[in-house]
CSV table of C-alpha atoms in Angstrom, one decimal:
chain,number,residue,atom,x,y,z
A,1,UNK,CA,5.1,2.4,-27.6
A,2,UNK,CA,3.8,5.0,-25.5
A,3,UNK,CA,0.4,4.8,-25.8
A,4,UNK,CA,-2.4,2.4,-25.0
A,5,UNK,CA,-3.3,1.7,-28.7
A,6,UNK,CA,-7.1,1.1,-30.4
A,7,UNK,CA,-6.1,-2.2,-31.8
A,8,UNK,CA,-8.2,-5.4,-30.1
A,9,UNK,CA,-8.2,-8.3,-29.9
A,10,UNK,CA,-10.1,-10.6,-32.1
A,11,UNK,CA,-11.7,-13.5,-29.8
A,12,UNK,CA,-14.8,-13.5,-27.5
A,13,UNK,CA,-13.3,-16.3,-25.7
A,14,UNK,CA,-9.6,-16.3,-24.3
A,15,UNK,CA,-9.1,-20.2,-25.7
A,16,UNK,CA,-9.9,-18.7,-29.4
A,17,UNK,CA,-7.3,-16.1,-29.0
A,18,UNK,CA,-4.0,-16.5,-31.1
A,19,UNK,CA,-0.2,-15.0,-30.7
A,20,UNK,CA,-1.4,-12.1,-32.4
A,21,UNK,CA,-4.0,-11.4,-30.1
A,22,UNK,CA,-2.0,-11.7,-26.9
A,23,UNK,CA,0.7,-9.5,-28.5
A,24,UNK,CA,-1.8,-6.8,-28.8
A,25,UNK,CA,-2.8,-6.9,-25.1
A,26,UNK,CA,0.7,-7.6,-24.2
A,27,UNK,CA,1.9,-4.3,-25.8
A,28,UNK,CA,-1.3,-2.8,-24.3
A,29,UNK,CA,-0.3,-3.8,-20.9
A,30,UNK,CA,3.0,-2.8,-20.7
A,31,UNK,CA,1.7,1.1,-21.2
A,32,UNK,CA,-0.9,0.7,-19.0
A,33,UNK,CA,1.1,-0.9,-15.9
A,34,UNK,CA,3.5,2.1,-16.6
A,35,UNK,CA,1.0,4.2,-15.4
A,36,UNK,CA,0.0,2.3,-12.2
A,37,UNK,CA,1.6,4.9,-9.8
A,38,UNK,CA,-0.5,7.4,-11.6
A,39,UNK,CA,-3.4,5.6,-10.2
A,40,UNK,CA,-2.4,4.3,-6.8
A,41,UNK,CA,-1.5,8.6,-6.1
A,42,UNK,CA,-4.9,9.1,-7.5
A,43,UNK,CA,-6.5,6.7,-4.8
A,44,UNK,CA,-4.8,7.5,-2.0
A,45,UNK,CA,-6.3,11.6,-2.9
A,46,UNK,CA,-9.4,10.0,-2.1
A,47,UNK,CA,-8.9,9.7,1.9
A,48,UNK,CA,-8.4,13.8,1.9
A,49,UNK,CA,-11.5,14.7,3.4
A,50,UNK,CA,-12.4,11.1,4.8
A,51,UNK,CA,-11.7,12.1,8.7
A,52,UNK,CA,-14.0,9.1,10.0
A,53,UNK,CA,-14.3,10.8,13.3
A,54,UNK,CA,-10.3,11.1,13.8
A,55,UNK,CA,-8.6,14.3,14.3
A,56,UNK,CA,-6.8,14.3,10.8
A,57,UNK,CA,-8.3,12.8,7.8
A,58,UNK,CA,-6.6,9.9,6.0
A,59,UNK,CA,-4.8,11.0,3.7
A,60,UNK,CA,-3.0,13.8,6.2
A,61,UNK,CA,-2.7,10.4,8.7
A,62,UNK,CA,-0.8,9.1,5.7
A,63,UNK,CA,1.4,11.4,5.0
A,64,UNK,CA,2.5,11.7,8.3
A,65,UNK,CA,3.0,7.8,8.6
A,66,UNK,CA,5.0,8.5,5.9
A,67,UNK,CA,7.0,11.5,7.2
A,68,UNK,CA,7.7,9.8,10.2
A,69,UNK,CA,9.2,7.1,8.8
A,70,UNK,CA,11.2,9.2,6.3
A,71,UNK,CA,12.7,11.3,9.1
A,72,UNK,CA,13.3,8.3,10.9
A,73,UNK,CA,15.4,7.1,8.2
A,74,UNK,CA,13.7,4.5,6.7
A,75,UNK,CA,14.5,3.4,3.2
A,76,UNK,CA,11.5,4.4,0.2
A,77,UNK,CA,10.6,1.0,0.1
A,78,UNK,CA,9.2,1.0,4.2
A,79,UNK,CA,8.5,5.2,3.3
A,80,UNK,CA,6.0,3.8,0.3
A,81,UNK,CA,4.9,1.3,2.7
A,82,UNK,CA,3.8,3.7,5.2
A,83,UNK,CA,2.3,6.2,2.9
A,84,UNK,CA,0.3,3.5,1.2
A,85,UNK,CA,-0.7,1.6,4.3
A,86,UNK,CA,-4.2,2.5,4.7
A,87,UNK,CA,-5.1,3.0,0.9
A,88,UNK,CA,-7.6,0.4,1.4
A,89,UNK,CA,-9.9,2.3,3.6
A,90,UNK,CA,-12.1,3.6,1.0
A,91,UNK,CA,-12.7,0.2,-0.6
A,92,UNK,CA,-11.4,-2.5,2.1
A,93,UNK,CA,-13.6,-1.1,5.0
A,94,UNK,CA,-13.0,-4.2,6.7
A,95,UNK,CA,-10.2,-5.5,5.3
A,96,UNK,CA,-8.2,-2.8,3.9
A,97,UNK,CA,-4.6,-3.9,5.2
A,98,UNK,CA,-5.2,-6.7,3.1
A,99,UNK,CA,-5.8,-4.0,0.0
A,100,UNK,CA,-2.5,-2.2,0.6
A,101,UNK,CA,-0.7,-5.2,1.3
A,102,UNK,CA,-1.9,-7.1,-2.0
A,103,UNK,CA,-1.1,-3.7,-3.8
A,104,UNK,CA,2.3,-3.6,-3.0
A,105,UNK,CA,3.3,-7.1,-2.7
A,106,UNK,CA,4.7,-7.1,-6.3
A,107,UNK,CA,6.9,-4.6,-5.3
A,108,UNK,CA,8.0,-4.6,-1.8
A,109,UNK,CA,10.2,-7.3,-0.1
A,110,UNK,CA,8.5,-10.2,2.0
A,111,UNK,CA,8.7,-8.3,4.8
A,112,UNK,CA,6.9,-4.8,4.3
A,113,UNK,CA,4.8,-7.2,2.4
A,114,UNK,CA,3.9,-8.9,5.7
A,115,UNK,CA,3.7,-5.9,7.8
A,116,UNK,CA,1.5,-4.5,5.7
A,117,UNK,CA,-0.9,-7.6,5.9
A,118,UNK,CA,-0.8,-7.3,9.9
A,119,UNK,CA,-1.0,-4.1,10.6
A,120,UNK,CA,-4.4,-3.9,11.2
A,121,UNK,CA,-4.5,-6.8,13.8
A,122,UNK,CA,-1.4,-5.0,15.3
A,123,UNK,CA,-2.9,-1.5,15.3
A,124,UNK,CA,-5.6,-2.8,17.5
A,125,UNK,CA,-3.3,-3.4,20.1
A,126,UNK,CA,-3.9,0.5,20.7
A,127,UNK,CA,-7.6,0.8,20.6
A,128,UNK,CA,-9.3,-3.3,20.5
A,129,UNK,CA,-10.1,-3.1,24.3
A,130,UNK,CA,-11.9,0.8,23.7
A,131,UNK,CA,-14.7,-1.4,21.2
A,132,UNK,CA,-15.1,-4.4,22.7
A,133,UNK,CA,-12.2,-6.6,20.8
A,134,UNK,CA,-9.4,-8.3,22.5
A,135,UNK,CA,-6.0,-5.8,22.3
A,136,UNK,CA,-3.6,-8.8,22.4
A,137,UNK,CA,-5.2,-10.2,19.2
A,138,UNK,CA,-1.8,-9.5,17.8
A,139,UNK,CA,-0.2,-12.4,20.0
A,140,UNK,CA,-2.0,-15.2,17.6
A,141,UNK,CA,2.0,-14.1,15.5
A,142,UNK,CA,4.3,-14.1,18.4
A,143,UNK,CA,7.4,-15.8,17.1
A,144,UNK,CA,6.9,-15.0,13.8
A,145,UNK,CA,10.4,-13.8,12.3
A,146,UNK,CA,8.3,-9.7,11.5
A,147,UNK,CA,6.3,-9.6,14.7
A,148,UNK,CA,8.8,-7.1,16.3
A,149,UNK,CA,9.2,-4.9,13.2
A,150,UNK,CA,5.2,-5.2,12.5
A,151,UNK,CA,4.8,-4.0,16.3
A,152,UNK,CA,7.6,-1.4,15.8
A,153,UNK,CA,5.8,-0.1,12.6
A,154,UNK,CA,2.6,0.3,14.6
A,155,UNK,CA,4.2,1.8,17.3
A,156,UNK,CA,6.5,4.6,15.7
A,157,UNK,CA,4.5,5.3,12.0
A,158,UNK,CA,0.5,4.2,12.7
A,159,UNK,CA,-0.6,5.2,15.7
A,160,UNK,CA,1.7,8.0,16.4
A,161,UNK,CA,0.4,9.6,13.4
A,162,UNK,CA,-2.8,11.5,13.8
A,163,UNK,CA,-1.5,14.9,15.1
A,164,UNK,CA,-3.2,18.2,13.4
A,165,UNK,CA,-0.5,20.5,14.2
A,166,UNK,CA,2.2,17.7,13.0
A,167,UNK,CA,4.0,19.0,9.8
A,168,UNK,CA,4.1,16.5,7.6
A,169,UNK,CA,5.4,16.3,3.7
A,170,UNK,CA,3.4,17.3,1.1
A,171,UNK,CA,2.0,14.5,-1.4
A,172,UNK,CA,4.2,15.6,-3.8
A,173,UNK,CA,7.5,14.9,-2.1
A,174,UNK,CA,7.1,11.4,-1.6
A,175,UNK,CA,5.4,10.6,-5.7
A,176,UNK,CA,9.0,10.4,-6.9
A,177,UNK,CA,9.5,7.6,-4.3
A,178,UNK,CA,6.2,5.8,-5.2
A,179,UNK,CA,7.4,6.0,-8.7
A,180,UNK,CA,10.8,4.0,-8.1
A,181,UNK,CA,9.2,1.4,-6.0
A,182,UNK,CA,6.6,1.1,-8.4
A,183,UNK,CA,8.7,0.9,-11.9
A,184,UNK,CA,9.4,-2.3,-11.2
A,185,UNK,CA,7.7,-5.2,-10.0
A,186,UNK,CA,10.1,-7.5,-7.6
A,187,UNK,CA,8.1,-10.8,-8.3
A,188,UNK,CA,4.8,-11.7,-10.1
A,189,UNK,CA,3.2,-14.4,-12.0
A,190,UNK,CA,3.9,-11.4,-15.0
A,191,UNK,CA,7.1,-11.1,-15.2
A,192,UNK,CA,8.9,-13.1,-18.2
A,193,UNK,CA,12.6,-14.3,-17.5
């Protein structure tokens, strides 16, 4: 099956619907998760253009996250991470580490997965005390077994990325890693043993 079919349902309330009825959207869904990284690189076009006052827009800020932690030697799993990290922006405007974070959880370890979730609260160790917000807010998860590599992610991947003359990869050199970490979900109340 590679196609989403026509075929529906046949209940107008999910305790009427039978085996039959759940095989349809079963089948249904397995297409249409296939095409998730479609969407996700589709999304993250939608921060080219968005500059919010910085010197790069968000989707260049991005893809240097990304690049940086690519030439850094990061595996595709943190190299998705970072690309993906800010995805959020256009629809989490004040929460959108918890967007990428809740994105990717399905597919990245517990870690990334935790990064991602704190990065915001650890970005603002670089800017918080510029806009009135306490800097160290970041300490509230000292001890925690990430803090360092949350901190390190920050330091070396978020906040070093906004430079316009940085050369950073295209898009299209990291979709084939977005793909891979994508194909297959790691854990999720989905997946059938």
């Amino acid at each position: 099956m590679n196609e989403i079919s026509n075929e529906r349902a046949k209940f107008s309330q999910m305790t009427d619907g039978t085996a039959a009825d759940y095989k349809i959207i079963s089948d249904n869904f397995k297409v249409f998760s296939k095409e998730l990284p479609d969407r996700v690189l589709d999304h993250l076009k939608l921060l080219e253009g968005d500059f919010g006052g910085f010197s790069v827009d968000r989707l260049e800020h991005s893809l240097q996250s990304a690049t940086l932690a690519h030439q850094d030697g990061q595996d595709e799993e943190y190299v998705v991470a970072a690309l993906l990290h800010d995805i959020g922006d256009t629809l989490g405007t004040f929460n959108h580490a918890d967007i990428g974070a809740a994105m990717l959880k399905p597919f990245v370890s517990e870690k990334i997965h935790w990064i991602l979730e704190k990065h915001g609260i650890f970005q603002g160790y670089y800017f918080f005390h510029h806009i009135g917000l306490d800097r160290d807010m970041r300490e509230q998860h000292r001890g925690h077994e990430h803090f360092e590599d949350c901190a390190h992610f920050c330091a070396a991947y978020d906040q070093a990325a906004f430079d316009k003359n940085f050369e950073s990869a295209p898009l299209e050199y990291f979709e084939p890693m977005v793909r891979r970490v994508m194909a297959a979900p790691k854990q999720s109340i989905y997946l059938m043993e």
